[in-house]
Short mmCIF file of C-alpha atoms (C1' of nucleotides) in Angstrom, two decimals:
data_model
loop_
_atom_site.label_atom_id
_atom_site.label_comp_id
_atom_site.label_asym_id
_atom_site.label_seq_id
_atom_site.Cartn_x
_atom_site.Cartn_y
_atom_site.Cartn_z
CA UNK Y 293 27.61 -29.39 -11.71
CA UNK Y 294 28.55 -31.84 -14.43
CA UNK Y 295 26.17 -33.93 -16.48
CA UNK Y 296 27.46 -36.26 -19.18
CA UNK Y 297 30.75 -34.43 -19.46
CA UNK Y 298 29.19 -31.01 -20.00
CA UNK Y 299 29.39 -28.35 -17.37
CA UNK Y 300 25.88 -27.19 -16.67
CA UNK Y 301 25.62 -23.76 -15.14
CA UNK Y 302 22.98 -23.63 -12.49
CA UNK Y 303 20.05 -21.73 -13.96
CA UNK Y 304 19.20 -19.02 -11.49
CA UNK Y 305 15.59 -18.16 -11.92
CA UNK Y 306 14.90 -14.54 -11.25
CA UNK Y 307 11.82 -13.77 -9.26
CA UNK Y 308 9.90 -10.59 -9.95
CA UNK Y 309 11.20 -9.27 -6.66
CA UNK Y 310 14.77 -9.76 -7.87
CA UNK Y 311 13.96 -7.81 -11.00
CA UNK Y 312 12.30 -5.11 -8.93
CA UNK Y 313 15.31 -4.80 -6.66
CA UNK Y 314 17.78 -4.70 -9.52
CA UNK Y 315 15.82 -1.99 -11.31
CA UNK Y 316 15.41 -0.13 -8.03
CA UNK Y 317 19.16 -0.43 -7.56
CA UNK Y 318 19.71 1.29 -10.88
CA UNK Y 319 17.47 4.12 -9.77
CA UNK Y 320 19.39 4.31 -6.53
CA UNK Y 321 22.81 4.41 -8.20
CA UNK Y 322 21.72 6.90 -10.84
CA UNK Y 323 21.81 4.58 -13.86
CA UNK Y 324 18.24 5.67 -14.33
CA UNK Y 325 17.96 9.27 -13.15
CA UNK Y 326 14.75 11.09 -12.18
CA UNK Y 327 12.71 11.82 -15.29
CA UNK Y 328 14.55 9.22 -17.37
CA UNK Y 329 12.67 6.77 -19.45
CA UNK Y 330 13.43 3.14 -18.72
CA UNK Y 331 13.74 0.43 -21.35
CA UNK Y 332 10.47 -1.18 -22.23
CA UNK Y 333 9.46 -4.24 -20.27
CA UNK Y 334 10.25 -6.55 -23.15
CA UNK Y 335 13.83 -5.30 -23.42
CA UNK Y 336 14.39 -5.55 -19.70
CA UNK Y 337 12.98 -9.06 -19.83
CA UNK Y 338 15.48 -10.01 -22.50
CA UNK Y 339 18.32 -8.39 -20.59
CA UNK Y 340 17.45 -10.16 -17.38
CA UNK Y 341 16.60 -13.39 -19.16
CA UNK Y 342 13.08 -13.66 -17.84
CA UNK Y 343 9.55 -13.33 -19.12
CA UNK Y 344 7.89 -9.99 -19.70
CA UNK Y 345 5.25 -10.90 -17.14
CA UNK Y 346 7.96 -11.08 -14.51
CA UNK Y 347 9.23 -7.62 -15.43
CA UNK Y 348 5.66 -6.36 -15.51
CA UNK Y 349 5.02 -7.49 -11.95
CA UNK Y 350 8.28 -5.91 -10.82
CA UNK Y 351 7.56 -2.61 -12.51
CA UNK Y 352 4.02 -2.49 -11.21
CA UNK Y 353 5.35 -2.83 -7.71
CA UNK Y 354 7.87 -0.04 -8.27
CA UNK Y 355 5.05 2.04 -9.67
CA UNK Y 356 2.90 1.32 -6.60
CA UNK Y 357 5.63 2.35 -4.23
CA UNK Y 358 6.06 5.61 -6.07
CA UNK Y 359 9.52 4.98 -7.57
CA UNK Y 360 8.48 5.03 -11.21
CA UNK Y 361 5.49 6.09 -13.26
CA UNK Y 362 4.08 3.97 -16.04
CA UNK Y 363 1.88 4.97 -18.91
CA UNK Y 364 0.62 2.89 -21.75
CA UNK Y 365 2.62 3.60 -24.84
CA UNK Y 366 4.41 6.33 -22.89
CA UNK Y 367 6.59 3.77 -21.20
CA UNK Y 368 8.07 3.79 -17.73
CA UNK Y 369 9.98 6.68 -16.25
CA UNK Y 370 11.61 7.46 -12.95
CA UNK Y 371 9.44 9.80 -10.91
CA UNK Y 372 10.83 13.31 -10.93
CA UNK Y 373 9.36 14.26 -7.57
CA UNK Y 374 9.46 11.19 -5.46
CA UNK Y 375 7.01 11.06 -2.60
CA UNK Y 376 7.48 9.29 0.66
CA UNK Y 377 4.76 6.67 0.54
CA UNK Y 378 4.03 4.79 3.69
CA UNK Y 379 1.44 2.31 4.84
CA UNK Y 380 -0.25 2.90 8.15
CA UNK Y 381 -2.10 0.34 10.20
CA UNK Y 382 -4.60 1.61 12.69
CA UNK Y 383 -5.70 -1.32 14.83
CA UNK Y 384 -8.72 -1.68 17.05
CA UNK Y 385 -7.97 0.38 20.14
CA UNK Y 386 -8.23 -2.66 22.41
CA UNK Y 387 -5.55 -4.44 20.40
CA UNK Y 388 -3.38 -1.37 20.39
CA UNK Y 389 -3.47 -1.24 24.18
CA UNK Y 390 -2.95 -4.96 24.61
CA UNK Y 391 -0.08 -5.04 22.12
CA UNK Y 392 1.70 -2.58 24.38
CA UNK Y 393 1.34 -5.06 27.19
CA UNK Y 394 -1.19 -2.95 29.07
CA UNK Y 395 -4.57 -3.90 30.45
CA UNK Y 396 -7.40 -2.56 28.34
CA UNK Y 397 -10.25 -0.68 29.90
CA UNK Y 398 -13.33 1.00 28.49
CA UNK Y 399 -15.83 3.50 29.84
CA UNK Y 400 -18.96 4.78 28.14
CA UNK Y 401 -19.32 8.49 28.78
CA UNK Y 402 -22.36 9.52 26.82
CA UNK Y 403 -24.96 8.00 24.51
CA UNK Y 404 -27.46 10.24 22.79
CA UNK Y 405 -29.39 10.61 19.57
CA UNK Y 406 -28.79 13.98 17.98
CA UNK Y 407 -29.08 15.76 14.68
CA UNK Y 408 -25.67 15.71 13.02
CA UNK Y 409 -24.01 19.13 13.15
CA UNK Y 410 -22.57 20.70 9.97
CA UNK Y 411 -18.89 19.80 10.60
CA UNK Y 412 -19.85 16.13 10.72
CA UNK Y 413 -22.25 16.20 7.76
CA UNK Y 414 -19.34 17.74 5.87
CA UNK Y 415 -17.08 14.81 6.77
CA UNK Y 416 -19.76 12.40 5.57
CA UNK Y 417 -20.24 14.52 2.45
CA UNK Y 418 -23.98 14.45 3.20
CA UNK Y 419 -26.42 16.92 1.66
CA UNK Y 420 -28.61 17.55 4.71
CA UNK Y 421 -28.55 16.56 8.32
CA UNK Y 422 -30.18 13.58 10.02
CA UNK Y 423 -30.41 11.97 13.43
CA UNK Y 424 -27.48 9.77 14.38
CA UNK Y 425 -26.32 7.98 17.46
CA UNK Y 426 -23.60 9.89 19.26
CA UNK Y 427 -21.29 7.76 21.40
CA UNK Y 428 -18.70 9.33 23.63
CA UNK Y 429 -16.34 6.87 25.29
CA UNK Y 430 -12.94 6.54 26.87
CA UNK Y 431 -10.40 3.81 26.22
CA UNK Y 432 -7.96 3.12 29.04
CA UNK Y 433 -4.53 1.51 29.24
CA UNK Y 434 -3.65 0.16 32.68
CA UNK Y 435 -6.39 2.36 34.12
CA UNK Y 436 -5.04 5.55 32.53
CA UNK Y 437 -6.90 7.44 29.82
CA UNK Y 438 -5.59 6.43 26.42
CA UNK Y 439 -8.02 7.61 23.75
CA UNK Y 440 -11.22 9.62 24.03
CA UNK Y 441 -13.58 9.06 21.15
CA UNK Y 442 -16.51 11.16 20.08
CA UNK Y 443 -18.38 9.11 17.51
CA UNK Y 444 -21.41 9.45 15.27
CA UNK Y 445 -23.08 6.32 13.95
CA UNK Y 446 -25.62 6.37 11.15
CA UNK Y 447 -28.90 4.85 12.33
CA UNK Y 448 -30.05 4.60 8.75
CA UNK Y 449 -27.08 2.47 7.68
CA UNK Y 450 -26.47 0.66 10.97
CA UNK Y 451 -29.77 0.40 12.87
CA UNK Y 452 -28.49 -2.75 14.66
CA UNK Y 453 -26.20 -0.55 16.74
CA UNK Y 454 -29.19 0.18 18.97
CA UNK Y 455 -29.32 -3.49 19.98
CA UNK Y 456 -25.74 -3.42 21.24
CA UNK Y 457 -24.91 -2.72 24.86
CA UNK Y 458 -22.38 0.02 24.30
CA UNK Y 459 -21.60 0.19 28.01
CA UNK Y 460 -20.14 -3.32 27.78
CA UNK Y 461 -18.63 -3.30 24.30
CA UNK Y 462 -17.07 -0.33 22.54
CA UNK Y 463 -18.64 0.87 19.33
CA UNK Y 464 -15.12 0.80 17.91
CA UNK Y 465 -14.86 -2.95 18.27
CA UNK Y 466 -18.41 -3.78 17.31
CA UNK Y 467 -18.34 -1.69 14.17
CA UNK Y 468 -14.96 -2.77 12.97
CA UNK Y 469 -15.87 -6.42 13.47
CA UNK Y 470 -19.38 -6.22 12.08
CA UNK Y 471 -19.45 -3.38 9.61
CA UNK Y 472 -16.64 -3.57 7.11
CA UNK Y 473 -16.44 -0.46 4.99
CA UNK Y 474 -15.69 0.23 1.39
CA UNK Y 475 -14.29 3.70 1.93
CA UNK Y 476 -12.33 5.24 4.79
CA UNK Y 477 -11.09 8.80 5.12
CA UNK Y 478 -8.46 9.63 7.70
CA UNK Y 479 -7.26 12.96 9.04
CA UNK Y 480 -4.50 13.60 11.59
CA UNK Y 481 -3.79 16.84 13.35
CA UNK Y 482 -2.68 18.29 16.66
CA UNK Y 483 -4.91 20.25 19.05
CA UNK Y 484 -4.58 21.90 22.41
CA UNK Y 485 -6.65 20.20 25.09
CA UNK Y 486 -9.74 22.20 26.02
CA UNK Y 487 -11.02 22.09 29.60
CA UNK Y 488 -13.42 19.18 29.03
CA UNK Y 489 -11.00 17.05 27.07
CA UNK Y 490 -8.22 17.73 29.55
CA UNK Y 491 -10.47 16.58 32.37
CA UNK Y 492 -11.44 13.38 30.59
CA UNK Y 493 -7.87 12.55 29.58
CA UNK Y 494 -6.57 13.60 33.00
CA UNK Y 495 -4.07 16.02 31.58
CA UNK Y 496 -3.52 19.77 31.72
CA UNK Y 497 -5.55 22.25 29.72
CA UNK Y 498 -3.57 23.23 26.64
CA UNK Y 499 -1.65 19.96 26.36
CA UNK Y 500 -0.79 19.06 22.78
CA UNK Y 501 -2.92 16.12 21.70
CA UNK Y 502 -2.90 14.13 18.52
CA UNK Y 503 -6.29 13.69 16.92
CA UNK Y 504 -7.26 10.95 14.50
CA UNK Y 505 -10.49 11.46 12.62
CA UNK Y 506 -11.89 8.56 10.70
CA UNK Y 507 -14.99 8.46 8.55
CA UNK Y 508 -16.26 5.29 6.89
CA UNK Y 509 -18.85 4.40 4.31
CA UNK Y 510 -20.30 1.28 2.82
CA UNK Y 511 -20.84 2.18 -0.79
CA UNK Y 512 -22.27 5.67 -0.58
CA UNK Y 513 -23.93 5.14 2.78
CA UNK Y 514 -22.23 6.68 5.81
CA UNK Y 515 -21.38 4.27 8.61
CA UNK Y 516 -19.54 6.23 11.25
CA UNK Y 517 -17.32 9.20 11.87
CA UNK Y 518 -15.05 9.33 14.91
CA UNK Y 519 -12.86 11.97 16.38
CA UNK Y 520 -10.34 10.08 18.49
CA UNK Y 521 -8.36 12.34 20.79
CA UNK Y 522 -5.29 10.57 22.08
CA UNK Y 523 -3.57 11.10 25.43
CA UNK Y 524 -0.29 13.04 25.57
CA UNK Y 525 2.67 11.01 24.37
CA UNK Y 526 0.70 9.11 21.74
CA UNK Y 527 2.53 8.57 18.50
CA UNK Y 528 1.91 6.93 15.17
CA UNK Y 529 4.60 4.81 13.59
CA UNK Y 530 4.69 3.39 10.10
CA UNK Y 531 4.91 -0.34 9.93
CA UNK Y 532 8.17 -2.03 8.88
CA UNK N 98 -27.01 -11.17 -30.10
CA UNK N 99 -27.89 -13.65 -32.80
CA UNK N 100 -25.44 -15.36 -35.12
CA UNK N 101 -26.64 -17.84 -37.71
CA UNK N 102 -29.88 -18.45 -35.87
CA UNK N 103 -28.24 -19.31 -32.56
CA UNK N 104 -28.49 -16.98 -29.63
CA UNK N 105 -24.99 -16.28 -28.42
CA UNK N 106 -24.73 -15.07 -24.87
CA UNK N 107 -22.12 -12.37 -24.52
CA UNK N 108 -19.20 -13.88 -22.66
CA UNK N 109 -18.44 -11.53 -19.81
CA UNK N 110 -14.83 -11.88 -18.89
CA UNK N 111 -14.24 -11.29 -15.24
CA UNK N 112 -11.24 -9.23 -14.33
CA UNK N 113 -9.38 -9.96 -11.12
CA UNK N 114 -10.81 -6.74 -9.76
CA UNK N 115 -14.31 -8.03 -10.37
CA UNK N 116 -13.46 -11.19 -8.48
CA UNK N 117 -11.93 -9.15 -5.68
CA UNK N 118 -15.00 -6.97 -5.41
CA UNK N 119 -17.40 -9.90 -5.43
CA UNK N 120 -15.48 -11.71 -2.73
CA UNK N 121 -15.19 -8.48 -0.77
CA UNK N 122 -18.94 -8.09 -1.16
CA UNK N 123 -19.44 -11.47 0.47
CA UNK N 124 -17.30 -10.39 3.36
CA UNK N 125 -19.32 -7.19 3.60
CA UNK N 126 -22.69 -8.94 3.57
CA UNK N 127 -21.61 -11.63 6.00
CA UNK N 128 -21.56 -14.59 3.62
CA UNK N 129 -17.99 -14.99 4.79
CA UNK N 130 -17.82 -13.88 8.42
CA UNK N 131 -14.70 -12.88 10.35
CA UNK N 132 -12.59 -15.96 11.04
CA UNK N 133 -14.32 -18.02 8.35
CA UNK N 134 -12.31 -20.00 5.90
CA UNK N 135 -13.00 -19.18 2.27
CA UNK N 136 -13.18 -21.76 -0.53
CA UNK N 137 -9.84 -22.51 -2.07
CA UNK N 138 -8.82 -20.43 -5.06
CA UNK N 139 -9.46 -23.27 -7.46
CA UNK N 140 -13.05 -23.68 -6.31
CA UNK N 141 -13.70 -19.97 -6.47
CA UNK N 142 -12.22 -19.95 -9.95
CA UNK N 143 -14.60 -22.68 -11.03
CA UNK N 144 -17.53 -20.89 -9.43
CA UNK N 145 -16.72 -17.59 -11.10
CA UNK N 146 -15.75 -19.26 -14.33
CA UNK N 147 -12.26 -17.83 -14.49
CA UNK N 148 -8.69 -19.02 -14.12
CA UNK N 149 -7.11 -19.67 -10.75
CA UNK N 150 -4.53 -17.01 -11.51
CA UNK N 151 -7.30 -14.45 -11.68
CA UNK N 152 -8.64 -15.50 -8.30
CA UNK N 153 -5.08 -15.53 -6.94
CA UNK N 154 -4.53 -11.91 -7.95
CA UNK N 155 -7.85 -10.93 -6.42
CA UNK N 156 -7.16 -12.69 -3.15
CA UNK N 157 -3.67 -11.29 -2.92
CA UNK N 158 -5.08 -7.82 -3.19
CA UNK N 159 -7.65 -8.51 -0.48
CA UNK N 160 -4.83 -9.88 1.62
CA UNK N 161 -2.74 -6.76 1.04
CA UNK N 162 -5.56 -4.48 2.06
CA UNK N 163 -6.02 -6.41 5.26
CA UNK N 164 -9.43 -7.97 4.51
CA UNK N 165 -8.31 -11.61 4.48
CA UNK N 166 -5.29 -13.60 5.56
CA UNK N 167 -3.76 -16.31 3.43
CA UNK N 168 -1.51 -19.14 4.41
CA UNK N 169 -0.11 -21.91 2.30
CA UNK N 170 -2.05 -25.04 2.87
CA UNK N 171 -3.98 -23.21 5.58
CA UNK N 172 -6.12 -21.50 3.01
CA UNK N 173 -7.70 -18.09 3.09
CA UNK N 174 -9.73 -16.72 5.96
CA UNK N 175 -11.45 -13.47 6.78
CA UNK N 176 -9.38 -11.45 9.23
CA UNK N 177 -10.85 -11.56 12.69
CA UNK N 178 -9.45 -8.21 13.75
CA UNK N 179 -9.49 -6.01 10.73
CA UNK N 180 -7.12 -3.07 10.76
CA UNK N 181 -7.62 0.24 9.07
CA UNK N 182 -4.85 0.26 6.52
CA UNK N 183 -4.13 3.49 4.74
CA UNK N 184 -1.51 4.77 2.37
CA UNK N 185 0.08 8.10 3.09
CA UNK N 186 1.95 10.28 0.64
CA UNK N 187 4.36 12.80 2.05
CA UNK N 188 5.48 15.05 -0.78
CA UNK N 189 8.47 17.35 -0.99
CA UNK N 190 7.58 20.37 1.12
CA UNK N 191 7.87 22.73 -1.84
CA UNK N 192 5.31 20.71 -3.77
CA UNK N 193 3.05 20.57 -0.77
CA UNK N 194 3.04 24.34 -0.51
CA UNK N 195 2.62 24.89 -4.24
CA UNK N 196 -0.18 22.32 -4.47
CA UNK N 197 -2.08 24.47 -2.02
CA UNK N 198 -1.74 27.37 -4.40
CA UNK N 199 0.69 29.23 -2.17
CA UNK N 200 4.07 30.72 -2.97
CA UNK N 201 6.90 28.63 -1.60
CA UNK N 202 9.68 30.21 0.40
CA UNK N 203 12.73 28.82 2.13
CA UNK N 204 15.12 30.16 4.74
CA UNK N 205 18.24 28.50 6.06
CA UNK N 206 18.49 29.04 9.79
CA UNK N 207 21.55 27.13 10.86
CA UNK N 208 24.25 24.92 9.38
CA UNK N 209 26.72 23.18 11.64
CA UNK N 210 28.72 20.00 11.98
CA UNK N 211 28.03 18.30 15.28
CA UNK N 212 28.35 14.97 16.99
CA UNK N 213 24.99 13.23 16.77
CA UNK N 214 23.22 13.23 20.15
CA UNK N 215 21.80 9.98 21.58
CA UNK N 216 18.15 10.55 20.60
CA UNK N 217 19.21 10.78 16.96
CA UNK N 218 21.67 7.87 17.04
CA UNK N 219 18.75 5.88 18.43
CA UNK N 220 16.58 6.81 15.45
CA UNK N 221 19.34 5.74 13.09
CA UNK N 222 19.86 2.58 15.14
CA UNK N 223 23.56 3.41 15.22
CA UNK N 224 25.96 1.87 17.70
CA UNK N 225 28.07 4.93 18.50
CA UNK N 226 27.95 8.59 17.59
CA UNK N 227 29.62 10.40 14.72
CA UNK N 228 29.82 13.86 13.22
CA UNK N 229 26.95 14.79 10.96
CA UNK N 230 25.77 17.90 9.20
CA UNK N 231 22.96 19.59 11.06
CA UNK N 232 20.66 21.74 8.94
CA UNK N 233 17.96 23.86 10.48
CA UNK N 234 15.65 25.53 8.00
CA UNK N 235 12.23 27.04 7.60
CA UNK N 236 9.78 26.39 4.78
CA UNK N 237 7.30 29.19 4.11
CA UNK N 238 3.91 29.35 2.41
CA UNK N 239 2.98 32.81 1.12
CA UNK N 240 5.62 34.23 3.44
CA UNK N 241 4.21 32.54 6.53
CA UNK N 242 6.08 29.82 8.41
CA UNK N 243 4.88 26.41 7.25
CA UNK N 244 7.33 23.78 8.44
CA UNK N 245 10.47 24.09 10.55
CA UNK N 246 12.90 21.27 9.98
CA UNK N 247 15.82 20.21 12.12
CA UNK N 248 17.79 17.73 10.08
CA UNK N 249 20.87 15.56 10.46
CA UNK N 250 22.67 14.37 7.34
CA UNK N 251 25.26 11.61 7.40
CA UNK N 252 28.56 12.92 6.02
CA UNK N 253 29.78 9.37 5.69
CA UNK N 254 26.91 8.29 3.45
CA UNK N 255 26.28 11.62 1.71
CA UNK N 256 29.54 13.60 1.60
CA UNK N 257 28.32 15.45 -1.52
CA UNK N 258 25.92 17.41 0.66
CA UNK N 259 28.85 19.70 1.53
CA UNK N 260 29.04 20.81 -2.10
CA UNK N 261 25.44 21.97 -2.11
CA UNK N 262 24.50 25.56 -1.34
CA UNK N 263 21.91 24.86 1.30
CA UNK N 264 21.02 28.54 1.55
CA UNK N 265 19.70 28.39 -1.99
CA UNK N 266 18.26 24.87 -2.12
CA UNK N 267 16.63 23.00 0.74
CA UNK N 268 18.25 19.79 1.91
CA UNK N 269 14.77 18.29 1.69
CA UNK N 270 14.62 18.76 -2.06
CA UNK N 271 18.19 17.90 -2.80
CA UNK N 272 18.15 14.70 -0.80
CA UNK N 273 14.82 13.45 -2.00
CA UNK N 274 15.82 14.07 -5.62
CA UNK N 275 19.36 12.76 -5.35
CA UNK N 276 19.41 10.22 -2.57
CA UNK N 277 16.65 7.67 -2.92
CA UNK N 278 16.43 5.46 0.11
CA UNK N 279 15.73 1.81 0.70
CA UNK N 280 14.21 2.23 4.13
CA UNK N 281 12.16 4.98 5.68
CA UNK N 282 10.81 5.18 9.21
CA UNK N 283 8.08 7.67 10.03
CA UNK N 284 6.77 8.90 13.34
CA UNK N 285 3.95 11.36 14.00
CA UNK N 286 3.11 13.03 17.25
CA UNK N 287 1.87 16.27 18.77
CA UNK N 288 3.98 18.65 20.84
CA UNK N 289 3.52 21.97 22.57
CA UNK N 290 5.58 24.74 21.02
CA UNK N 291 8.57 25.69 23.13
CA UNK N 292 9.77 29.30 23.15
CA UNK N 293 12.28 28.88 20.31
CA UNK N 294 9.94 26.89 18.03
CA UNK N 295 7.10 29.31 18.72
CA UNK N 296 9.30 32.22 17.70
CA UNK N 297 10.42 30.53 14.48
CA UNK N 298 6.91 29.45 13.52
CA UNK N 299 5.47 32.81 14.62
CA UNK N 300 2.94 31.27 16.94
CA UNK N 301 2.31 31.29 20.66
CA UNK N 302 4.30 29.29 23.13
CA UNK N 303 2.39 26.13 23.99
CA UNK N 304 0.54 25.90 20.65
CA UNK N 305 -0.21 22.30 19.64
CA UNK N 306 2.03 21.37 16.72
CA UNK N 307 2.15 18.25 14.65
CA UNK N 308 5.60 16.74 14.28
CA UNK N 309 6.70 14.42 11.49
CA UNK N 310 9.96 12.61 12.06
CA UNK N 311 11.48 10.79 9.14
CA UNK N 312 14.65 8.72 9.08
CA UNK N 313 16.03 7.17 5.91
CA UNK N 314 18.71 4.68 5.04
CA UNK N 315 20.27 3.31 1.91
CA UNK N 316 20.90 -0.30 2.73
CA UNK N 317 22.20 -0.17 6.27
CA UNK N 318 23.81 3.26 5.90
CA UNK N 319 21.99 6.20 7.44
CA UNK N 320 21.14 9.04 5.09
CA UNK N 321 19.18 11.58 7.06
CA UNK N 322 16.87 12.08 9.99
CA UNK N 323 14.53 15.05 10.12
CA UNK N 324 12.22 16.40 12.72
CA UNK N 325 9.71 18.52 10.82
CA UNK N 326 7.60 20.69 13.08
CA UNK N 327 4.55 21.96 11.26
CA UNK N 328 2.75 25.24 11.82
CA UNK N 329 -0.60 25.25 13.67
CA UNK N 330 -3.47 24.03 11.53
CA UNK N 331 -1.39 21.50 9.64
CA UNK N 332 -3.12 18.22 8.94
CA UNK N 333 -2.38 14.95 7.24
CA UNK N 334 -4.99 13.37 5.01
CA UNK N 335 -4.96 9.92 3.46
CA UNK N 336 -5.04 9.88 -0.30
CA UNK N 337 -8.10 8.85 -2.29
"C1'" DA S 290 -2.70 24.38 -41.94
"C1'" DA S 291 -6.04 22.36 -38.93
"C1'" DA S 292 -8.79 18.55 -37.95
"C1'" DA S 293 -9.96 13.89 -38.19
"C1'" DT S 294 -8.62 9.27 -39.02
"C1'" DT S 295 -5.52 5.48 -38.78
"C1'" DA S 296 -1.51 2.98 -37.41
"C1'" DA S 297 1.98 1.83 -34.20
"C1'" DT S 298 3.46 0.73 -29.66
"C1'" DA S 299 4.12 0.03 -24.62
"C1'" DT S 300 1.71 -1.34 -20.85
"C1'" DG S 301 -2.38 -4.01 -18.77
"C1'" DT S 302 -4.82 -8.23 -18.17
"C1'" DA S 303 -6.65 -13.09 -18.61
"C1'" DG S 304 -5.83 -17.86 -19.41
"C1'" DC S 305 -3.16 -21.79 -19.26
"C1'" DT S 306 0.77 -24.88 -17.53
"C1'" DA S 307 4.33 -26.30 -14.57
"C1'" DC S 308 6.60 -26.31 -10.57
"C1'" DA S 309 7.99 -24.28 -5.76
"C1'" DT S 310 6.98 -23.86 -1.00
"C1'" DA S 311 4.98 -23.97 3.42
"C1'" DA S 312 2.12 -26.06 6.56
"C1'" DA S 313 -1.05 -29.39 7.91
"C1'" DA S 314 -2.28 -34.22 8.03
"C1'" DT S 315 -0.88 -38.77 7.88
"C1'" DT S 316 1.95 -42.54 8.43
"C1'" DG S 317 5.82 -45.03 10.30
"C1'" DT S 318 9.07 -46.11 13.94
"C1'" DC S 319 10.71 -46.71 18.45
"C1'" DG M 300 1.94 -42.81 22.87
"C1'" DA M 301 5.51 -39.58 21.42
"C1'" DC M 302 8.40 -38.26 17.94
"C1'" DA M 303 10.15 -38.28 13.24
"C1'" DA M 304 9.53 -38.87 8.42
"C1'" DT M 305 6.43 -38.65 4.60
"C1'" DT M 306 2.56 -37.30 1.98
"C1'" DT M 307 -0.95 -34.18 0.87
"C1'" DT M 308 -2.71 -29.81 -0.19
"C1'" DA M 309 -3.50 -24.82 -0.80
"C1'" DT M 310 -1.16 -20.91 -1.98
"C1'" DG M 311 2.98 -18.63 -4.46
"C1'" DT M 312 5.51 -17.83 -8.57
"C1'" DA M 313 7.46 -18.05 -13.39
"C1'" DG M 314 6.78 -18.72 -18.21
"C1'" DC M 315 4.21 -18.52 -22.22
"C1'" DT M 316 0.34 -16.81 -25.36
"C1'" DA M 317 -3.25 -13.90 -26.79
"C1'" DC M 318 -5.62 -9.97 -26.73
"C1'" DA M 319 -7.22 -5.29 -24.57
"C1'" DT M 320 -6.41 -0.49 -23.93
"C1'" DA M 321 -4.48 3.89 -23.85
"C1'" DT M 322 -1.46 7.11 -26.13
"C1'" DT M 323 1.46 8.81 -29.17
"C1'" DA M 324 2.79 9.27 -33.91
"C1'" DA M 325 1.76 9.25 -38.62
"C1'" DT M 326 -1.34 9.85 -42.22
"C1'" DT M 327 -5.15 11.39 -44.61
"C1'" DT M 328 -8.88 14.48 -45.30
"C1'" DT M 329 -11.09 18.93 -45.30
#
DNA sequence: AAAATTAATATGTAGCTACATAAAATTGTC
DNA sequence: GACAATTTTATGTAGCTACATATTAATTTT
């Protein structure tokens, strides 16, 4: 490009993502080795010819994804023991089924009001026990069992749940649409199907099943705790 | 506070986290219902008495955590189908064992060079097959089997692996410390222990085991793909 | 020498401006 | 009226400044 006789080099403006990737590249190629301290943001900014705020955004992102650690005054250093950090999305079960191109089905199995047993009070981190709504239901994909959920819903926090026809609409959908939470604990493990679960999921006793337990709160108040037992072959994938 | 006879109200400066929490609160209490369009950043900024950049940071965070969706010109709206979004940390197995207060142990079971079978080329998204290093090893906690890993390492991408004494140091540790990746795919599922796996993990045949498969790349080049079969009782928890 | 205080410093955050970009809404053309 | 071109608009990003905050390092006090 030429303006008034002078050659004007195109000014390439670095985005914070460019800075992030270039710094990440240096971690990848060993320029900055695990445990090493990186130059301060200001120096990197000068080197890259951008503002410190741009470097700051880049480094924060690297810090979030577990590549580096940052401490005020301590500076930034490459994490010595990198962790694999992944983001998981757990959709509403209906959407999960429909995204697979299957027809969603739902069957209410049991609806009772019971005193919460100790394993569940423990999940809620509650001091004592109380009466909650227990909803047992089956989600189906193309008519086949997909997920069996055994759920407890706090009647103190969510009394409106009693107004809902849980034979027509799953508690999963109603809660997730109407009761956003501020805290969510997840737990994944494998279990062998017991006789009852095997019967419900139409599989053999002893089959290896993946279980997803999810407990949610709004503030300090418990909303719900579900044990979702998935049918054989279920798998969880990290997104992108 | 009084200065020179005038009452001076303390100016409370809102942080972007405050803005985020207040907007989130409105989603929680239904002021903004699922599907609703929120005021534009500028209006929220005026309402809260802060800069648009502060609102922008807040809204971006809400967008990242799956509460709202933002689109240029389209504005911001509350997600109609909220997903449970969680962040998972998968540490180096040694650290995982030691963080539980157990003594870490490691045993190399097999080390061969083999042509990669189709299921693994599929994970790597490779066109054809090639020779890779296959490492089978057992991680122990207090002398008991903890995780059995069956790993493939690309000799094209990571030829240095041949220099490492994999009887002394696990490929898991060496790779994670020396070969940062740019892409990582994770897959979790449950399987019944077959005879060989049961023997290695010292459990019964048919036991329900959680499997974590992880495949990593640097750029487009495959680094490694592991199938980590965990001992009975293993569970994955989301952090914080 | 140990403890408490102070200073120095790197990151964290808020405010402002200017401009980029994507998508919707409008206008113009055939 | 359908399609293309243009304008409008809300979010996205970069740069700058100023100040906050957490830690470490240095200094002073006991």
